[in-house]
Short mmCIF file of C-alpha atoms and ligand atoms in Angstrom, two decimals:
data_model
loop_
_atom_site.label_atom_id
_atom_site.label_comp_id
_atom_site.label_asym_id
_atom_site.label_seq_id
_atom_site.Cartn_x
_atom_site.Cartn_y
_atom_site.Cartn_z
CA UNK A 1 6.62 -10.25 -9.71
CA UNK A 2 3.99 -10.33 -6.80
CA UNK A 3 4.15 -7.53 -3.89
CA UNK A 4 3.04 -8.42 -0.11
CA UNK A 5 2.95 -5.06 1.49
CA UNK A 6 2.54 -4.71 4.96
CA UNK A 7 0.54 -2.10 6.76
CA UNK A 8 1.31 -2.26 10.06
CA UNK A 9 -0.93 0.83 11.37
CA UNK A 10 -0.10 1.90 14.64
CA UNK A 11 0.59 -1.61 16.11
CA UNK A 12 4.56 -2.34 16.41
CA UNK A 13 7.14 -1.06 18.73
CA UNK A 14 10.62 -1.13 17.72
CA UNK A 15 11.47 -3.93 19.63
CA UNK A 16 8.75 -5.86 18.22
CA UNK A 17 9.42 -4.48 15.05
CA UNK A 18 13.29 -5.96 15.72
CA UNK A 19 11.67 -9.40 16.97
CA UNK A 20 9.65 -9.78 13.85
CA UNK A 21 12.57 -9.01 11.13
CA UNK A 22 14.57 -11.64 13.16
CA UNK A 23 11.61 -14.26 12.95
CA UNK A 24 10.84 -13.46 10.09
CA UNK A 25 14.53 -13.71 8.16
CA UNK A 26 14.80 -17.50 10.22
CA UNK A 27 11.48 -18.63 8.88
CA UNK A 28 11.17 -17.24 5.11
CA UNK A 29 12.37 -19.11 2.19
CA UNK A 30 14.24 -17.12 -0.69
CA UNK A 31 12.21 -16.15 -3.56
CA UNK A 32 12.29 -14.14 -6.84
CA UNK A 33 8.96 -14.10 -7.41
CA UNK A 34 7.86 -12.16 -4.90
CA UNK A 35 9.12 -8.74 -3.14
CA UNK A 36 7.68 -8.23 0.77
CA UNK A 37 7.41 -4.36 1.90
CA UNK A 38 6.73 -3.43 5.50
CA UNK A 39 5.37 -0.16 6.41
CA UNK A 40 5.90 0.10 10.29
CA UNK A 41 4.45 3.45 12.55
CA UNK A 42 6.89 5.94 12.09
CA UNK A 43 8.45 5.72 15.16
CA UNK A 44 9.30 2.25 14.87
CA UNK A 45 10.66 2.83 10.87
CA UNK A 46 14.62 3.52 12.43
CA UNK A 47 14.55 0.00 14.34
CA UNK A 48 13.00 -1.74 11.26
CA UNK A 49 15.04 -0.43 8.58
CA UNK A 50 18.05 -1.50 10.85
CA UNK A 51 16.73 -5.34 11.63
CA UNK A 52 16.25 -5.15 7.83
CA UNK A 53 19.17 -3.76 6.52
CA UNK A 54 20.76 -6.23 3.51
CA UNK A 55 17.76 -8.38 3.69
CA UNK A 56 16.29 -7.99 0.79
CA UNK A 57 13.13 -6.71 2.49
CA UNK A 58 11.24 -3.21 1.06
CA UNK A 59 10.31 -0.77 3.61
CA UNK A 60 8.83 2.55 4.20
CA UNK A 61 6.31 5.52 5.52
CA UNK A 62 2.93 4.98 5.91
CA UNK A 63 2.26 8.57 5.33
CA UNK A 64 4.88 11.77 4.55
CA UNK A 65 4.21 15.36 4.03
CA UNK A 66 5.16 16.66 0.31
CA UNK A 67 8.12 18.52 1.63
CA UNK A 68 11.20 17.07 3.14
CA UNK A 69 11.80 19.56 5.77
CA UNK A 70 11.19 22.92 7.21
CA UNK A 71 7.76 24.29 9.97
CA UNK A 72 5.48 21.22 9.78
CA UNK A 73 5.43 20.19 12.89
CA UNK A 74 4.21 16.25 13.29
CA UNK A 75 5.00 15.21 10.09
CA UNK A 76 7.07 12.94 8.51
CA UNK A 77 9.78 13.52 6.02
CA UNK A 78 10.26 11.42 3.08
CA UNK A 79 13.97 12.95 3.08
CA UNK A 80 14.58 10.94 6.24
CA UNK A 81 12.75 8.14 5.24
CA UNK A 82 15.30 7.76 1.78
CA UNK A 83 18.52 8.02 4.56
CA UNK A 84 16.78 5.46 6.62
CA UNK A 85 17.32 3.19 3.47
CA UNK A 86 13.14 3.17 2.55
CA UNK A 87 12.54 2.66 -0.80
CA UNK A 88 8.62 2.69 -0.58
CA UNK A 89 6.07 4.77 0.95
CA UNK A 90 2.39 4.10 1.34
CA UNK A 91 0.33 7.38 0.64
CA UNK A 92 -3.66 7.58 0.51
CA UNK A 93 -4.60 5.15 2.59
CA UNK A 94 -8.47 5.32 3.29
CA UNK A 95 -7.89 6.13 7.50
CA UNK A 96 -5.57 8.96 6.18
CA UNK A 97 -8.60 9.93 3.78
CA UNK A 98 -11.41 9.47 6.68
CA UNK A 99 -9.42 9.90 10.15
CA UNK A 100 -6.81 12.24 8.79
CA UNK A 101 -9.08 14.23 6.09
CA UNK A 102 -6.33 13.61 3.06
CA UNK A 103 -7.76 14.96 -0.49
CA UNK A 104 -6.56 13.35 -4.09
CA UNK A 105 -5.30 17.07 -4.01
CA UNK A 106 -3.02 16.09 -1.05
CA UNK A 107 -2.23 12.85 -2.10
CA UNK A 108 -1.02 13.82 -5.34
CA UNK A 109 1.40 16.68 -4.49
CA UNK A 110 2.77 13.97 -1.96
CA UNK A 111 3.18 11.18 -4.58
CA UNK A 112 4.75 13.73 -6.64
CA UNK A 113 7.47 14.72 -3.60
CA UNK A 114 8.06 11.20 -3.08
CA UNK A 115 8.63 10.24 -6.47
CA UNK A 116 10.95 13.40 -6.66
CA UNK A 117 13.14 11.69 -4.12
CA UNK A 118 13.39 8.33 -6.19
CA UNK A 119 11.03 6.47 -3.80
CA UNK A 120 8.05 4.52 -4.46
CA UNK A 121 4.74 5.22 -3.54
CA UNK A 122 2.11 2.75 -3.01
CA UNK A 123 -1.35 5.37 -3.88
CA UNK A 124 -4.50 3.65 -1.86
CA UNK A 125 -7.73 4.30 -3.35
CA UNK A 126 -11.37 2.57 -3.19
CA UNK A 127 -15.01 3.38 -2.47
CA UNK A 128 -16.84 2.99 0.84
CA UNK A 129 -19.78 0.73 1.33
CA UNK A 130 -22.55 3.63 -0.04
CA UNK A 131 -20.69 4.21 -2.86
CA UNK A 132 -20.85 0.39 -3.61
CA UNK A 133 -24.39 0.05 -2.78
CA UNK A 134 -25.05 3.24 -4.81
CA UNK A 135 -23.97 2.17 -8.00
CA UNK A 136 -20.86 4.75 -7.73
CA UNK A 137 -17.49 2.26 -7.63
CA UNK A 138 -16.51 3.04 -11.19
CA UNK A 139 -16.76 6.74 -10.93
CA UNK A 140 -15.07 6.77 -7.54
CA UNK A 141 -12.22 4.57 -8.75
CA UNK A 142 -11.60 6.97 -11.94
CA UNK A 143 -11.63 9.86 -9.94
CA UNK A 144 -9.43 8.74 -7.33
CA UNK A 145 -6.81 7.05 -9.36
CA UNK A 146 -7.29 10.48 -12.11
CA UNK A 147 -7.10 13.47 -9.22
CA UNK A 148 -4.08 11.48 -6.76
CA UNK A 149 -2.16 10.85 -9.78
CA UNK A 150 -2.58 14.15 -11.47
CA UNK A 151 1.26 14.92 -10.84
CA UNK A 152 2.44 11.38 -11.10
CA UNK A 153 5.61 10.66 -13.00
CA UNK A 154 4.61 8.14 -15.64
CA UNK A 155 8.37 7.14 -16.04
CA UNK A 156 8.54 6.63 -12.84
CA UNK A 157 7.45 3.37 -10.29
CA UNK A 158 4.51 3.65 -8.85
CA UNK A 159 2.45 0.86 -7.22
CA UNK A 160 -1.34 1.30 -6.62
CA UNK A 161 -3.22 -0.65 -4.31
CA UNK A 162 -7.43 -0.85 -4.67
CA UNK A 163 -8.95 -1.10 -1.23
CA UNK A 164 -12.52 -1.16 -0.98
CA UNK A 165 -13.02 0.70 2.48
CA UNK A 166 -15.92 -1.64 3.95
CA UNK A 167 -13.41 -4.22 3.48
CA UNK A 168 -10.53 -3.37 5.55
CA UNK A 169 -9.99 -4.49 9.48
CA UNK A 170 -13.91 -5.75 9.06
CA UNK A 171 -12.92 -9.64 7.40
CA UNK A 172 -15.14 -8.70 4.26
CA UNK A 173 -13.09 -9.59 1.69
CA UNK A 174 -14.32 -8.52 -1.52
CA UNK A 175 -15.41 -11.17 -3.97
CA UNK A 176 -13.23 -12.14 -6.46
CA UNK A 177 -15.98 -10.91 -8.88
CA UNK A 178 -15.81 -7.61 -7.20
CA UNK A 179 -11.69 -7.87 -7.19
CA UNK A 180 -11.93 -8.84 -10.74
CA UNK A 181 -13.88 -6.29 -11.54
CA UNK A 182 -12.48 -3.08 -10.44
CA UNK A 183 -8.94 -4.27 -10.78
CA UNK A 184 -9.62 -4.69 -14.83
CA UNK A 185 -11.76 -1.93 -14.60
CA UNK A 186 -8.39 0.67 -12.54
CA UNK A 187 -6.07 -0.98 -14.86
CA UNK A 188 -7.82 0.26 -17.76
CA UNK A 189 -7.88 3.44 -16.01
CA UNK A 190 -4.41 3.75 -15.64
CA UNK A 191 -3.70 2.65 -19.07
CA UNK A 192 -5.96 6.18 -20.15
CA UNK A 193 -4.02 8.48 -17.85
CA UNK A 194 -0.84 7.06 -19.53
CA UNK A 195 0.31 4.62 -16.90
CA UNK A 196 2.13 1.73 -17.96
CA UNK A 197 -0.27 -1.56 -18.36
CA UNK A 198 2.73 -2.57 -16.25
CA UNK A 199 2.19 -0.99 -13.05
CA UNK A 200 1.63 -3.14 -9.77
CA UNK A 201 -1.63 -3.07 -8.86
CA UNK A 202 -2.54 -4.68 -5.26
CA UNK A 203 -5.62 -5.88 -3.61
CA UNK A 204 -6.24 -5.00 -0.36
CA UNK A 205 -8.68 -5.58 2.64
CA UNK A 206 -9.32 -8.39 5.04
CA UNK A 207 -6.56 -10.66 2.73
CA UNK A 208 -5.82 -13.38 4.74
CA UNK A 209 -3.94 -16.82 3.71
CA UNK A 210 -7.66 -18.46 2.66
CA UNK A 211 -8.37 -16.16 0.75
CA UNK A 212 -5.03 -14.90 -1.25
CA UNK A 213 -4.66 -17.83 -3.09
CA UNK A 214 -7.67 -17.67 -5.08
CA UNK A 215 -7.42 -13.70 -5.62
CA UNK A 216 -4.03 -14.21 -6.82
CA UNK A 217 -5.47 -16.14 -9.70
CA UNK A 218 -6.94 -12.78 -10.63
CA UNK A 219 -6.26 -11.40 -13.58
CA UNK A 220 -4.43 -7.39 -13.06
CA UNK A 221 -4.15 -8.52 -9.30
CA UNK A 222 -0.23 -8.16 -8.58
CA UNK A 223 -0.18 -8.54 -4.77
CA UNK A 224 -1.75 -7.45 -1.73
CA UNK A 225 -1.61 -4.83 0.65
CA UNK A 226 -2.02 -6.72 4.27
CA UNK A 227 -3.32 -5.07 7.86
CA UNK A 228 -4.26 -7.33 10.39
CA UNK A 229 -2.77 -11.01 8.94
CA UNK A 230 0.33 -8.90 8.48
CA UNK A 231 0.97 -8.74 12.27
CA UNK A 232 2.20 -12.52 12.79
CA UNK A 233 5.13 -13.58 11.10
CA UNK A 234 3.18 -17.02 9.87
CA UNK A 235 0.17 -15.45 8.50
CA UNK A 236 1.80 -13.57 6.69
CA UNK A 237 4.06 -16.14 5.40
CA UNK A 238 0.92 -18.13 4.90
CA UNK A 239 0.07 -15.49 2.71
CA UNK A 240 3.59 -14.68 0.38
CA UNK A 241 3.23 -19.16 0.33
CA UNK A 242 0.47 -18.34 -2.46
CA UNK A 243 3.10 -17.87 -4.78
P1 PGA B 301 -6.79 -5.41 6.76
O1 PGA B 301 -6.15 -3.97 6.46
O2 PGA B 301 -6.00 -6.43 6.02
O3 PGA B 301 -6.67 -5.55 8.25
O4 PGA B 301 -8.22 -5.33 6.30
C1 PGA B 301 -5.77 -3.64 5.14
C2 PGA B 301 -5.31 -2.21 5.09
O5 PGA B 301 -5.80 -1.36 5.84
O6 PGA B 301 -4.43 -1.88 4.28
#
């Protein structure tokens, strides 16, 4: 099974959000051998998850807070995202790490809430361009995947998705040496921290159709985590078509 997540950012209304489900449901063709997951802005998540409803089609968060209710003003719940119908919620993503200031310490206790609730998480990790050039990928990816996972439920599901940060929104995609490389390298990792060998692990960062079909051939590569190609109904389409 392949994953095509889609990271919407802050970019849809509802009623585009509506429009694109509709497009979107006319256009596809059925498959089994790949799932599509949509992570709209918050705001949008109600009018999604209602265009979406019986379709087949995975939704979620792009970011909730590790407890389902109470004082936390501007958060989101994860306890309103299960009623909504989610099943999936994207946590760690590298602007919540940068922009937002999220630690591994954050992004565990919230992949532990989530998976608490029987929801998904997708966990984001991946080094910036001066790791890379510093010779400090590996040690960043360990660390990352070891510290947001500390509380991870190894019975659980769990998807992980490597995005090298000077990759995304910039149309660097990483080689598929580089893919090939720190996807065998993570899955190994994951394998040590008592992970299944199983778990979805996803490629993300400038993926766009030319480019999916050849790091789908990757070995450990189970999918992709989309931003910008996501955003048209035939792009992305162009991209689930490498399957
Ligand atoms: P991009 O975004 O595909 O636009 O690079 C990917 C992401 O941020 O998840």
């Amino acid at each position: 099974m392949k994953y095509f997540a889609a990271n919407w950012k802050l970019q849809k209304s509802p009623k585009d959000a509506r429009e694109f489900v509709a497009a979107l449901s006319s256009a596809r063709k059925e498959s089994s051998s790949f799932k599509m997951i949509f992570f709209p802005s918050a705001i949008a998540l109600e009018a999604f998850a209602n265009a979406a409803a019986g379709k087949g089609i995975g939704y979620g968060p792009q970011n909730v807070f590790f407890e389902g209710k109470g004082a936390f003003t501007g958060e989101n719940s994860a306890m309103v995202a299960k009623e909504l119908g989610c099943e999936y919620v994207l946590l760690g993503h590298s602007e919540r790490r940068t922009l937002f200031s999220e630690t591994d310490e954050l992004i565990a206790k919230k992949t532990q809430y989530v998976q608490s609730l029987g929801l998904t998480p997708i966990v984001c990790f991946g080094e910036t361009l001066k790791e890379r050039e510093e010779g400090k990928t590996k040690s960043v990816l360990t660390k990352q995947l070891e510290n947001s996972l500390v509380f991870a439920d190894r019975s659980k599901p769990l998807l992980v998705a490597y995005e090298p940060v000077w990759a995304i929104g910039t149309g660097k995609v990483a080689t598929p040496a580089q893919v090939a490389e720190a996807h065998a390298q993570s899955k190994k990792t994951l394998v040590s921290l008592g992970f299944s060998a199983n778990t979805p692990l996803l490629y993300g960062g400038s993926v766009k159709a030319e480019s999916a079909q050849e790091l789908i051939g990757i070995p450990n590569v189970d999918g992709f985590l989309i931003g910008g190609a996501s955003l048209e109904v035939k792009s992305y389409l162009d991209i689930c078509a490498c399957v």
